Amino acid sequence: MNYRDIVARMQARAMARPLNRRTFLMGSAVSAVGLTYPGLARRQATPVATPVFGDNPFTLGVASGEPLPDGVVLWTRLAPQPFEAFGGMPVQAVEVQWRIATDEHLTDVVQSGTAIASPDWAHSVHVEVEGLEANRPYWYQFQSGNELSPVGRTRTAPAAGTMPDNLRFAFASCQRWDQGLYTAWRDVAAQDVDLVVHLGDYIYESRVGLPPFRDDVKVPVRVALEPMDLEHYRYRYALYKQDPHLQEAHRLAPWMVTWDDHEVHNNFFGDVKRDEPAAQMVLERRAAAYQAYYEHQPLRKESIPDGPDLQLFRKRLFGDLLQVNVLDTRQYRSGQGINCNAADRTDGYCADSLDPARSLLGARQKAWLLDGFQETRTRWNVIANQVPMARIDYDADPEMQSFGGTEMDKWDGYAYERDEVVQAMSAAAGANGFHPVVITGDVHASYVWDLKTDWDDDSGETVFGTEFVGTSISSNGDNPLRDDGGFTTQCGNRNGNAHNHFYDNHRGYVLCNAGAERYSAEYRVMPNVSDDAAEAVSLATFSVDWNQTGAQIDSSCVPAVPGGES
Ligand code: FE
Ligand code: CA
């Protein structure tokens, strides 16, 4: 099958919506062409240099991402009417000016240029700035016609071969818009971090509900419907990205993003038989979801989608201190395994979990990850990952084991490959002297787990790394506090999982500080996500000492449940 055909059909369909004439007024010389509908055939080849807008087009904010020692990506999208087709823009390319400076008042501009916002990409722009100085902040701004964007702040990575004092970064995931407010993002924005890592479920594809705490936004039906094509995925991002707290978190720090399943659909897996007719609709939907993802994130050119394919797994270095390995555990994974009854489990696993033919990473990504561990020279290797990697028994009965619980979507559902990855990671960490730190989203709860080469070893001797699982920004909404107003914090063993150190089920994120000697992870959680006045609480901080053999966690965790420390 020809994926170019898929893309062409998709774009034609997206363009077959009438424009909103009120919101975009072209300069008089081009107005006759610019407002002629349908736009496809008569589209003007030359970008409009000085568009005149009825409304400010920077409604979705600005963002930066993918920091290197000498550059970053600057992002914005022109959308004067974000809930209209093409964000209220004409089916016509428009010029966008950008500039980047060493000061927040933009007096010392070091580079500037003009980017083209094309309707083919929803009038988004991805500027790859090069030639910047390492490990310092920069400020940037976009302009189109007479309209100015907010001023964004970003930061370059430390230079190769240097050992920076530390890197402060937040990681987060799972921000279902209609289940909670983004007050956790407001807290991230206030932290002055060097980097934000998003682990997926940036959008949810389900039909949008209308909760009372979001009643200040009028959501048109076409925006609320479950997206199946490019136009409707674009509406979903337009809805999410209008949130002021999310915009501030993007505006103030560079991000590195990866996706989980809901950027396409629930429990999505990418390994489909492409030559079967039944796969056509799946691939077409996926191509639409991937394109909308690229259009709305500060990604590099390597991630420009090619139909239903988008290169997302990648590594970024932060001097000799830390390497971030961003995984894509969705695009290449084998289909969901079949769950089984307790009686059919082998050593706590269903048959599919132990099938050597099933893969979460896909062969190419697995080789890339494991080969990379051989070459690494940084102290910390952060593996930015979607689903829980540690083996977890979800059965509270000490006589029974159910690894991964009732769903097969986690690494436990691909246990054969997981244990292969774990053994290789541990061996490389020992040989090259780095600590692996897996950071995870997906489960909408906070956990801290040891990673061990022998999951049945309760002595701690086979611990070689740490997994920090961050809760959701908003997904699942409020969990009530206890009667005394406290959180549900449990320190230590849960359900007989000796490698578990921490659990809580409120919303929030994790604030990390990687230093040369020590890596710490602070769990910041929200008492609720239905009241915009709610403030984040620091629930517990865990740290891993670099000098110790294996990852010994030095925790400050106050058990909030009587008897919770067991
Ligand atoms: Fe989620
Ligand atoms: Ca059990």
PDB file of C-alpha atoms in Angstrom, residues 29-145:
ATOM      1  CA  ALA A  29      -3.268  42.115  -2.698  1.00  0.00           C
ATOM      2  CA  VAL A  30      -3.929  38.474  -1.896  1.00  0.00           C
ATOM      3  CA  SER A  31      -7.363  38.495  -0.360  1.00  0.00           C
ATOM      4  CA  ALA A  32      -9.175  37.395  -3.494  1.00  0.00           C
ATOM      5  CA  VAL A  33      -7.098  34.256  -3.672  1.00  0.00           C
ATOM      6  CA  GLY A  34      -6.684  33.740   0.043  1.00  0.00           C
ATOM      7  CA  LEU A  35     -10.344  33.550   0.837  1.00  0.00           C
ATOM      8  CA  THR A  36     -11.462  31.586  -2.180  1.00  0.00           C
ATOM      9  CA  TYR A  37     -12.921  28.266  -1.195  1.00  0.00           C
ATOM     10  CA  PRO A  38     -12.142  25.456  -1.845  1.00  0.00           C
ATOM     11  CA  GLY A  39      -8.547  26.368  -1.284  1.00  0.00           C
ATOM     12  CA  LEU A  40      -6.754  23.311  -2.551  1.00  0.00           C
ATOM     13  CA  ALA A  41      -6.725  23.966  -6.295  1.00  0.00           C
ATOM     14  CA  ARG A  42      -6.230  27.699  -6.051  1.00  0.00           C
ATOM     15  CA  ARG A  43      -3.823  27.714  -3.185  1.00  0.00           C
ATOM     16  CA  GLN A  44      -1.294  30.463  -3.529  1.00  0.00           C
ATOM     17  CA  ALA A  45       2.235  29.167  -3.866  1.00  0.00           C
ATOM     18  CA  THR A  46       3.945  32.160  -2.257  1.00  0.00           C
ATOM     19  CA  PRO A  47       3.541  32.418   1.514  1.00  0.00           C
ATOM     20  CA  VAL A  48       1.755  35.485   2.762  1.00  0.00           C
ATOM     21  CA  ALA A  49       4.448  37.731   4.235  1.00  0.00           C
ATOM     22  CA  THR A  50       2.327  40.164   6.222  1.00  0.00           C
ATOM     23  CA  PRO A  51      -1.003  38.557   7.142  1.00  0.00           C
ATOM     24  CA  VAL A  52      -3.583  40.637   8.958  1.00  0.00           C
ATOM     25  CA  PHE A  53      -5.348  38.792  11.755  1.00  0.00           C
ATOM     26  CA  GLY A  54      -8.714  39.472  13.314  1.00  0.00           C
ATOM     27  CA  ASP A  55      -7.567  37.717  16.496  1.00  0.00           C
ATOM     28  CA  ASN A  56      -4.146  36.967  17.950  1.00  0.00           C
ATOM     29  CA  PRO A  57      -3.085  33.652  16.371  1.00  0.00           C
ATOM     30  CA  PHE A  58      -0.900  32.434  19.270  1.00  0.00           C
ATOM     31  CA  THR A  59      -3.806  30.904  21.205  1.00  0.00           C
ATOM     32  CA  LEU A  60      -1.947  27.616  21.731  1.00  0.00           C
ATOM     33  CA  GLY A  61       1.132  29.235  23.224  1.00  0.00           C
ATOM     34  CA  VAL A  62       4.787  28.636  22.449  1.00  0.00           C
ATOM     35  CA  ALA A  63       7.093  25.756  23.260  1.00  0.00           C
ATOM     36  CA  SER A  64      10.675  24.626  22.928  1.00  0.00           C
ATOM     37  CA  GLY A  65      12.249  21.213  23.036  1.00  0.00           C
ATOM     38  CA  GLU A  66      14.938  18.687  22.192  1.00  0.00           C
ATOM     39  CA  PRO A  67      17.811  20.666  23.712  1.00  0.00           C
ATOM     40  CA  LEU A  68      21.317  20.026  22.378  1.00  0.00           C
ATOM     41  CA  PRO A  69      24.496  21.784  23.559  1.00  0.00           C
ATOM     42  CA  ASP A  70      24.229  24.166  20.594  1.00  0.00           C
ATOM     43  CA  GLY A  71      20.529  24.412  19.854  1.00  0.00           C
ATOM     44  CA  VAL A  72      16.847  23.837  20.550  1.00  0.00           C
ATOM     45  CA  VAL A  73      13.593  23.519  18.638  1.00  0.00           C
ATOM     46  CA  LEU A  74      11.193  26.455  18.891  1.00  0.00           C
ATOM     47  CA  TRP A  75       7.517  25.694  18.294  1.00  0.00           C
ATOM     48  CA  THR A  76       4.255  27.485  17.789  1.00  0.00           C
ATOM     49  CA  ARG A  77       1.081  27.101  15.749  1.00  0.00           C
ATOM     50  CA  LEU A  78      -1.037  29.857  14.267  1.00  0.00           C
ATOM     51  CA  ALA A  79      -4.642  29.313  15.332  1.00  0.00           C
ATOM     52  CA  PRO A  80      -6.659  32.509  15.797  1.00  0.00           C
ATOM     53  CA  GLN A  81      -9.822  30.387  16.186  1.00  0.00           C
ATOM     54  CA  PRO A  82      -8.553  27.057  17.531  1.00  0.00           C
ATOM     55  CA  PHE A  83     -11.934  25.293  17.342  1.00  0.00           C
ATOM     56  CA  GLU A  84     -12.366  26.148  13.641  1.00  0.00           C
ATOM     57  CA  ALA A  85     -10.934  24.140  10.747  1.00  0.00           C
ATOM     58  CA  PHE A  86      -7.244  25.034  10.322  1.00  0.00           C
ATOM     59  CA  GLY A  87      -7.486  27.009  13.538  1.00  0.00           C
ATOM     60  CA  GLY A  88      -9.301  29.739  11.625  1.00  0.00           C
ATOM     61  CA  MET A  89      -6.418  30.125   9.157  1.00  0.00           C
ATOM     62  CA  PRO A  90      -6.777  30.080   5.363  1.00  0.00           C
ATOM     63  CA  VAL A  91      -5.547  27.096   3.371  1.00  0.00           C
ATOM     64  CA  GLN A  92      -2.478  29.089   2.613  1.00  0.00           C
ATOM     65  CA  ALA A  93       1.083  29.336   3.871  1.00  0.00           C
ATOM     66  CA  VAL A  94       2.001  32.300   6.057  1.00  0.00           C
ATOM     67  CA  GLU A  95       5.352  33.701   7.161  1.00  0.00           C
ATOM     68  CA  VAL A  96       6.283  33.640  10.842  1.00  0.00           C
ATOM     69  CA  GLN A  97       9.273  35.583  12.143  1.00  0.00           C
ATOM     70  CA  TRP A  98      11.235  34.308  15.140  1.00  0.00           C
ATOM     71  CA  ARG A  99      14.063  35.690  17.248  1.00  0.00           C
ATOM     72  CA  ILE A 100      16.091  34.344  20.135  1.00  0.00           C
ATOM     73  CA  ALA A 101      18.016  36.393  22.688  1.00  0.00           C
ATOM     74  CA  THR A 102      20.247  36.016  25.736  1.00  0.00           C
ATOM     75  CA  ASP A 103      17.946  38.132  27.907  1.00  0.00           C
ATOM     76  CA  GLU A 104      14.277  38.048  28.784  1.00  0.00           C
ATOM     77  CA  HIS A 105      13.631  41.528  27.361  1.00  0.00           C
ATOM     78  CA  LEU A 106      14.958  40.360  23.977  1.00  0.00           C
ATOM     79  CA  THR A 107      17.420  43.248  23.730  1.00  0.00           C
ATOM     80  CA  ASP A 108      20.388  41.011  22.880  1.00  0.00           C
ATOM     81  CA  VAL A 109      19.019  39.045  19.937  1.00  0.00           C
ATOM     82  CA  VAL A 110      21.586  36.459  18.803  1.00  0.00           C
ATOM     83  CA  GLN A 111      19.615  34.930  15.936  1.00  0.00           C
ATOM     84  CA  SER A 112      16.419  35.552  14.006  1.00  0.00           C
ATOM     85  CA  GLY A 113      14.722  34.277  10.900  1.00  0.00           C
ATOM     86  CA  THR A 114      11.517  33.539   9.052  1.00  0.00           C
ATOM     87  CA  ALA A 115       9.674  30.226   9.108  1.00  0.00           C
ATOM     88  CA  ILE A 116       6.773  29.134   6.914  1.00  0.00           C
ATOM     89  CA  ALA A 117       3.549  28.078   8.623  1.00  0.00           C
ATOM     90  CA  SER A 118       1.939  25.734   6.106  1.00  0.00           C
ATOM     91  CA  PRO A 119      -1.647  24.464   6.093  1.00  0.00           C
ATOM     92  CA  ASP A 120      -0.162  21.029   5.333  1.00  0.00           C
ATOM     93  CA  TRP A 121       1.057  21.068   8.952  1.00  0.00           C
ATOM     94  CA  ALA A 122      -1.802  23.001  10.554  1.00  0.00           C
ATOM     95  CA  HIS A 123       0.267  26.208  10.372  1.00  0.00           C
ATOM     96  CA  SER A 124       2.684  24.893  12.971  1.00  0.00           C
ATOM     97  CA  VAL A 125       6.336  25.898  12.859  1.00  0.00           C
ATOM     98  CA  HIS A 126       9.327  23.929  14.142  1.00  0.00           C
ATOM     99  CA  VAL A 127      12.446  26.105  14.074  1.00  0.00           C
ATOM    100  CA  GLU A 128      15.706  24.225  14.705  1.00  0.00           C
ATOM    101  CA  VAL A 129      18.043  26.880  16.075  1.00  0.00           C
ATOM    102  CA  GLU A 130      21.755  26.038  15.895  1.00  0.00           C
ATOM    103  CA  GLY A 131      24.943  27.777  16.980  1.00  0.00           C
ATOM    104  CA  LEU A 132      23.874  28.610  20.526  1.00  0.00           C
ATOM    105  CA  GLU A 133      26.050  28.419  23.637  1.00  0.00           C
ATOM    106  CA  ALA A 134      25.834  25.342  25.831  1.00  0.00           C
ATOM    107  CA  ASN A 135      24.097  25.105  29.203  1.00  0.00           C
ATOM    108  CA  ARG A 136      22.450  28.513  29.394  1.00  0.00           C
ATOM    109  CA  PRO A 137      18.996  30.027  29.156  1.00  0.00           C
ATOM    110  CA  TYR A 138      17.645  31.817  26.088  1.00  0.00           C
ATOM    111  CA  TRP A 139      14.435  33.716  25.434  1.00  0.00           C
ATOM    112  CA  TYR A 140      12.483  33.681  22.174  1.00  0.00           C
ATOM    113  CA  GLN A 141       9.434  35.147  20.502  1.00  0.00           C
ATOM    114  CA  PHE A 142       7.397  34.682  17.317  1.00  0.00           C
ATOM    115  CA  GLN A 143       5.676  37.293  15.202  1.00  0.00           C
ATOM    116  CA  SER A 144       3.266  36.993  12.288  1.00  0.00           C
ATOM    117  CA  GLY A 145       1.994  40.165  10.658  1.00  0.00           C
TER     118      GLY A 145
END
